[in-house]
Short mmCIF file of N, CA and C in Angstrom, two decimals:
data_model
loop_
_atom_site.label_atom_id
_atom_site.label_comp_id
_atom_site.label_asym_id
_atom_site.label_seq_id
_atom_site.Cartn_x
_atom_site.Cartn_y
_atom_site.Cartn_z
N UNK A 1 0.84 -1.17 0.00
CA UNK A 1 0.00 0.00 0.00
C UNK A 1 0.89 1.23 0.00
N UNK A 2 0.29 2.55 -0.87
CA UNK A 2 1.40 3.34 -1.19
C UNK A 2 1.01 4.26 0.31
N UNK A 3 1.92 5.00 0.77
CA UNK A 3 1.83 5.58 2.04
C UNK A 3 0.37 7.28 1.91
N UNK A 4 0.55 7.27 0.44
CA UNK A 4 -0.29 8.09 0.61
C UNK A 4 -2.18 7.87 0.59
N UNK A 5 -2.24 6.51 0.26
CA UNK A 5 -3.48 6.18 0.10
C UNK A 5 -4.12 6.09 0.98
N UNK A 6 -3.69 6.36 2.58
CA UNK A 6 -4.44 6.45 3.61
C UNK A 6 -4.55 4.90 4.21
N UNK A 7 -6.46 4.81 4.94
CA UNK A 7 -7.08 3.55 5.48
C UNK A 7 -7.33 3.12 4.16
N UNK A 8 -7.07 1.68 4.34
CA UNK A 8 -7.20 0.94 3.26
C UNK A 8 -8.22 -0.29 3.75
N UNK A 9 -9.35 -1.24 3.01
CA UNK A 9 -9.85 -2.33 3.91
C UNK A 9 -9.47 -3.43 3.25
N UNK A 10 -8.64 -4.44 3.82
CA UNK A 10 -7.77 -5.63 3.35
C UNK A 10 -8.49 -6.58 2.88
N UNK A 11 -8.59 -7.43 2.25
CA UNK A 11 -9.37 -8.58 1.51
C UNK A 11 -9.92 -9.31 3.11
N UNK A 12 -9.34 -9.07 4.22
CA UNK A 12 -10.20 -10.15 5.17
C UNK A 12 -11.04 -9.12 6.04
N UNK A 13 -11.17 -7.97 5.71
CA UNK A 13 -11.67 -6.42 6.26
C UNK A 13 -11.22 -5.87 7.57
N UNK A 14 -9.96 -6.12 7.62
CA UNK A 14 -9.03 -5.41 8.59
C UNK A 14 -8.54 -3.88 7.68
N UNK A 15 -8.50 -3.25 8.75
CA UNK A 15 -8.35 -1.34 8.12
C UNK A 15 -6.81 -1.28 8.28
N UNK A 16 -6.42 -1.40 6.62
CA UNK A 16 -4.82 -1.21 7.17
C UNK A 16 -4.35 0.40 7.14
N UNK A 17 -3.39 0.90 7.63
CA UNK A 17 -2.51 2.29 7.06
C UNK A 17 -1.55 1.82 7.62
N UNK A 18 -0.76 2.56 6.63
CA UNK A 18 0.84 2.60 6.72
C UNK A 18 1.65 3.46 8.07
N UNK A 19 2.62 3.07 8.30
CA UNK A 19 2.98 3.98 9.39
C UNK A 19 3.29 5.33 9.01
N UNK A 20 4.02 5.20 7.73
CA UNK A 20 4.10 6.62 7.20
C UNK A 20 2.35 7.30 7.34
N UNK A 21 1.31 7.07 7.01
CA UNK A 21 0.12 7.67 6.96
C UNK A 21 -0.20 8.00 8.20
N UNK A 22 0.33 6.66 9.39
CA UNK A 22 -0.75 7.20 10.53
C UNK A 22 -0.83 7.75 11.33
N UNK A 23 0.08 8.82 11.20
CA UNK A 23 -0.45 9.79 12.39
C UNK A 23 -1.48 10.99 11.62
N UNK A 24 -1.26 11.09 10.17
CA UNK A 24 -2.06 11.83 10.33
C UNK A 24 -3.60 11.42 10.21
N UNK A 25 -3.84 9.78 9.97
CA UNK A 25 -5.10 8.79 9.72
C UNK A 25 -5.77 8.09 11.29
N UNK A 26 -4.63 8.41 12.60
CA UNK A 26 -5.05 7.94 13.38
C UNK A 26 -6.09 8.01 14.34
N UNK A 27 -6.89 9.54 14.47
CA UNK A 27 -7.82 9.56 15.13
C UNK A 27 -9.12 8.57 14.58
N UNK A 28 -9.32 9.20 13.39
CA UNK A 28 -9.99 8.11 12.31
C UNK A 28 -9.91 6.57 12.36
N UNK A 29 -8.92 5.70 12.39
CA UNK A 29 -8.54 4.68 12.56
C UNK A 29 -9.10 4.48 13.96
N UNK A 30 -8.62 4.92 15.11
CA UNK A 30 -9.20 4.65 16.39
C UNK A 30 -10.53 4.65 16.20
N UNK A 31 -11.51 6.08 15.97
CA UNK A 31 -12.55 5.91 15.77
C UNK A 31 -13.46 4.57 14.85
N UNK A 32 -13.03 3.90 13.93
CA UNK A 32 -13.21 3.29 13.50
C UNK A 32 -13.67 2.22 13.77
N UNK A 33 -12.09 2.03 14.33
CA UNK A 33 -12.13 0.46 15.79
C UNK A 33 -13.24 0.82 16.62
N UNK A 34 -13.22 1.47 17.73
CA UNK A 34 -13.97 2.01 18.62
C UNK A 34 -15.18 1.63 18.48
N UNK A 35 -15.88 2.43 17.20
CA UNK A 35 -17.26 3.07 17.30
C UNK A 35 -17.88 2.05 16.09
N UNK A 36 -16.61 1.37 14.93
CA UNK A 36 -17.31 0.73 13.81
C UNK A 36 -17.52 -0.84 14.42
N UNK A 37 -16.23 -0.97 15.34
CA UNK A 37 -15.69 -2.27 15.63
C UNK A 37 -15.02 -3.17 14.92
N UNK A 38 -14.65 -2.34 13.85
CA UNK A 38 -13.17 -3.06 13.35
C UNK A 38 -12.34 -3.12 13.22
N UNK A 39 -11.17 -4.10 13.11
CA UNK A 39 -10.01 -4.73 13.74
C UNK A 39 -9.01 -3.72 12.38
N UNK A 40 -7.96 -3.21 12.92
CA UNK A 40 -7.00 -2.36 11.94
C UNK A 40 -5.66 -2.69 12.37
N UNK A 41 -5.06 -2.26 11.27
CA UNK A 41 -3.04 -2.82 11.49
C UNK A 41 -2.35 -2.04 10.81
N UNK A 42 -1.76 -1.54 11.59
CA UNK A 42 -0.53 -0.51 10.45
C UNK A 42 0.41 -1.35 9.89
N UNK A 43 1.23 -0.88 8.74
CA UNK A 43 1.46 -1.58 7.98
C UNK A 43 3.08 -1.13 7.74
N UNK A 44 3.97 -1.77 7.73
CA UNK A 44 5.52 -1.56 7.32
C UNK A 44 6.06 -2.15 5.77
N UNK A 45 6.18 -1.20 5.00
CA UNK A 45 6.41 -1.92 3.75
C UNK A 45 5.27 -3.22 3.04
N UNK A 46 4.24 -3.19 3.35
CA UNK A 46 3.02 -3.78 3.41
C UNK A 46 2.48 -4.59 3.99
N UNK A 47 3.65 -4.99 4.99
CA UNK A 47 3.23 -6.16 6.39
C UNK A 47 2.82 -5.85 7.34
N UNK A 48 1.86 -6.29 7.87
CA UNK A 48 0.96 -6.10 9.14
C UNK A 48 1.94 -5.55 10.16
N UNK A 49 2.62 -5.31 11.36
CA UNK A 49 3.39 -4.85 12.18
C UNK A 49 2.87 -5.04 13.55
N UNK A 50 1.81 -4.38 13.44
CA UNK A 50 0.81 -4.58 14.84
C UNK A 50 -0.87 -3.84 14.87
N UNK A 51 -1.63 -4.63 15.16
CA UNK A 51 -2.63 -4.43 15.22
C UNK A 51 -3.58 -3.56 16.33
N UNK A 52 -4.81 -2.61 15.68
CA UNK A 52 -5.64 -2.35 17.16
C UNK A 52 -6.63 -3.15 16.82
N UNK A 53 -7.27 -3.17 18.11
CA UNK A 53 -8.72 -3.82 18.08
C UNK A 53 -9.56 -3.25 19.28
N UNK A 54 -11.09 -3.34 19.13
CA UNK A 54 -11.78 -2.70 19.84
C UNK A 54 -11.60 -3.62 21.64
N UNK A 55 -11.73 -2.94 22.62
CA UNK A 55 -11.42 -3.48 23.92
C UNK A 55 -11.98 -4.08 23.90
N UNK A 56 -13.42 -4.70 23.87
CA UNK A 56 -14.15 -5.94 24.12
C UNK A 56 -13.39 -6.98 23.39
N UNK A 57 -12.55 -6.81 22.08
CA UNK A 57 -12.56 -7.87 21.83
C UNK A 57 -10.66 -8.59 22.56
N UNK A 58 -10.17 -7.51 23.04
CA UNK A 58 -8.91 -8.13 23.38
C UNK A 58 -9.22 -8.06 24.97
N UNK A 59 -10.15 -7.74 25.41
CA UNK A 59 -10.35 -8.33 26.53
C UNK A 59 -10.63 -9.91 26.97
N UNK A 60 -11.66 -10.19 25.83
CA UNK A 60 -12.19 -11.28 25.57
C UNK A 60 -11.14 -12.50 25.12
N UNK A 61 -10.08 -11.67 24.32
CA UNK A 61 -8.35 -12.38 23.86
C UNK A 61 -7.71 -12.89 25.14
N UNK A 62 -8.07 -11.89 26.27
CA UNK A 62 -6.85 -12.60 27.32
C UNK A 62 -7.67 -13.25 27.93
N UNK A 63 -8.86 -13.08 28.73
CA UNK A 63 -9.69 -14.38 29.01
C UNK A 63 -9.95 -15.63 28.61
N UNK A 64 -9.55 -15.81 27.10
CA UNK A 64 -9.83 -16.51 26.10
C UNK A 64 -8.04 -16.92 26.56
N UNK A 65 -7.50 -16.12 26.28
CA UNK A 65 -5.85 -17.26 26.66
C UNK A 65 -6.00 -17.75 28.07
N UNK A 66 -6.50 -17.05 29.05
CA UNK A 66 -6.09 -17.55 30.34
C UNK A 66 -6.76 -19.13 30.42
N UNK A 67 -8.16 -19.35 29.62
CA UNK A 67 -8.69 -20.50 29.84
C UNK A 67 -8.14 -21.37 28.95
N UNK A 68 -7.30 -21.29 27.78
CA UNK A 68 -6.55 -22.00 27.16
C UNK A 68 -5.04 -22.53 28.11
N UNK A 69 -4.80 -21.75 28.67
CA UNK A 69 -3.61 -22.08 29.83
C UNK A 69 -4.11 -23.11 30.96
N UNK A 70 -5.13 -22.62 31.36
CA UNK A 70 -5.29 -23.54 32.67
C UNK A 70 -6.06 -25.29 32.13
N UNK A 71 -6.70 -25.00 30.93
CA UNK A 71 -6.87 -26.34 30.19
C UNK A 71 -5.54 -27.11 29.68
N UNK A 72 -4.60 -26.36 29.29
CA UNK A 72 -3.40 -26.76 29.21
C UNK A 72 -2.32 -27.60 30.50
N UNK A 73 -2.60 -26.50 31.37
CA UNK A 73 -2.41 -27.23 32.36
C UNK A 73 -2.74 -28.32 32.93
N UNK A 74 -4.19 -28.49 33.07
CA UNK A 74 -5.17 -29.63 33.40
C UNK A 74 -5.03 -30.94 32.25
N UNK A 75 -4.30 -30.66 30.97
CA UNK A 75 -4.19 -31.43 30.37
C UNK A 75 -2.62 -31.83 30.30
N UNK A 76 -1.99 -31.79 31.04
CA UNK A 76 -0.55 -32.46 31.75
C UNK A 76 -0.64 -34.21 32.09
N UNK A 77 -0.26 -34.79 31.61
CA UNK A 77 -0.53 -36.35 31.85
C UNK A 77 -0.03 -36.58 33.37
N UNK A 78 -0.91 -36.96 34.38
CA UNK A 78 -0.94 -37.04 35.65
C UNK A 78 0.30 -38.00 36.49
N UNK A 79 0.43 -39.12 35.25
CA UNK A 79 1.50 -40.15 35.74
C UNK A 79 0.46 -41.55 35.72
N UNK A 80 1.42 -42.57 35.98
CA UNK A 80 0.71 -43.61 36.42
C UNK A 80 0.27 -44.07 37.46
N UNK A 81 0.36 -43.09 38.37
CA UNK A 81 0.23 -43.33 39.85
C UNK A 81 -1.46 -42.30 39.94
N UNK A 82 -1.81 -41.67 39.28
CA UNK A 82 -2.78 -40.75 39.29
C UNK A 82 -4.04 -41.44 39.45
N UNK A 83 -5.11 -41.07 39.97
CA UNK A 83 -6.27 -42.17 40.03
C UNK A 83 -6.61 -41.67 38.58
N UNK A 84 -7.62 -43.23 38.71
CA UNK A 84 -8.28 -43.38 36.54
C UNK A 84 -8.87 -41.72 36.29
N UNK A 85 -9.48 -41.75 37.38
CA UNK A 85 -10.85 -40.11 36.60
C UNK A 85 -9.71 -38.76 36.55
N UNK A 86 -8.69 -38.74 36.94
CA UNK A 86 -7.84 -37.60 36.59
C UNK A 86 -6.94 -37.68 35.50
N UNK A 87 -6.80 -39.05 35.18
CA UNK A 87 -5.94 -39.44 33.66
C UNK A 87 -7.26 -39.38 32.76
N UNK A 88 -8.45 -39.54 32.68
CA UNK A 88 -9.30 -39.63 31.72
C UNK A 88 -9.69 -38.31 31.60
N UNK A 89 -9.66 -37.24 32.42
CA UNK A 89 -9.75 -35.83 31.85
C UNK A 89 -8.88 -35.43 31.50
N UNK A 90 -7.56 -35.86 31.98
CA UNK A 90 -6.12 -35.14 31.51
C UNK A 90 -6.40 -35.81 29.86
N UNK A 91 -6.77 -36.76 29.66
CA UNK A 91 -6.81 -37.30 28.03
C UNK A 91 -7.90 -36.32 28.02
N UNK A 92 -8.94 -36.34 28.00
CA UNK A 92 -10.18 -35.95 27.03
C UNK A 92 -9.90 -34.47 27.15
N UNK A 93 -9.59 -33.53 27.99
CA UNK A 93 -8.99 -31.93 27.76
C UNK A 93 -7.65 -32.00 25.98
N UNK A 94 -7.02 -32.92 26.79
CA UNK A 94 -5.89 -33.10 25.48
C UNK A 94 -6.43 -33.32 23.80
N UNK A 95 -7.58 -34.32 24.22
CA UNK A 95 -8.06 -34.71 22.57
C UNK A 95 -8.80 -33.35 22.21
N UNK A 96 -9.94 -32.67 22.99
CA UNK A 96 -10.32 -31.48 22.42
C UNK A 96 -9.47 -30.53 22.26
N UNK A 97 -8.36 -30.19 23.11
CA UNK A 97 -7.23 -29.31 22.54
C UNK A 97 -6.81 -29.95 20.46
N UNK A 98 -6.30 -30.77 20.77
CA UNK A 98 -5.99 -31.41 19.23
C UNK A 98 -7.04 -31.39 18.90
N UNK A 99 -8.30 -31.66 18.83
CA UNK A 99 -9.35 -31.43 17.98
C UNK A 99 -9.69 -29.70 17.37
N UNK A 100 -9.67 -28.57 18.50
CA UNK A 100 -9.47 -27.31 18.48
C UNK A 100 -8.53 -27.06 17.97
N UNK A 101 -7.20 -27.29 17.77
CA UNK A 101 -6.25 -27.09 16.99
C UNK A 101 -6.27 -27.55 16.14
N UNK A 102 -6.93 -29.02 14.63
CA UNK A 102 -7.20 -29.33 13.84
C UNK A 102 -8.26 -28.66 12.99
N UNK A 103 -8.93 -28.12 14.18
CA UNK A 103 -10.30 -27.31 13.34
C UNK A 103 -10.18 -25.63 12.85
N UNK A 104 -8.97 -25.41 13.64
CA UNK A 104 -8.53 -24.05 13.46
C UNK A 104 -7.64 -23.48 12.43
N UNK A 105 -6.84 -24.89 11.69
CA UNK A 105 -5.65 -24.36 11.34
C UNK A 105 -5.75 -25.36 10.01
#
């Protein structure tokens, strides 16, 4: 994207601008996020760099990691010494992780 073309909306409808553009595109851009609710990324030589997004939704990002961590955790293979019902959730957390990660990617 040439630096002067401003907000641009990317084939997956993320609002890109360039860094050269954004300070003078950034109130706009915030507003955008904010008030439209969509996800924007400034752009370095045409690569994403770093993204904003509206607070609900990166709020919802770290809640969303913290419960991916502690399922992670819970899905630690207990040992063989572990009683059966704590190895059979430590498996079945594990298979929906690999299932969630097959369906995602």
């Amino acid at each position: 994207m040439a630096a002067d073309q401003g907000i641009q909306i990317a084939y997956d409808g993320v609002a890109e601008v360039s860094m050269t553009a954004a300070r003078a595109k950034l109130t706009q851009l915030i507003r955008d996020v904010r008030y439209g609710g969509r996800h924007a990324a400034f752009t370095e030589r045409g690569q994403r760099s770093a993204y904003v997004v509206p607070v609900e939704f990166y709020e919802q990002a770290v809640r969303d990691r913290e419960r991916l961590e502690y399922l992670c955790e819970r899905a630690v293979d207990p040992g063989p010494e572990a009683k059966t019902d704590e190895r059979v959730r430590a498996d079945t957390i594990r298979s929906a992780l690999h299932s969630a990660d097959l369906a995602s990617g």
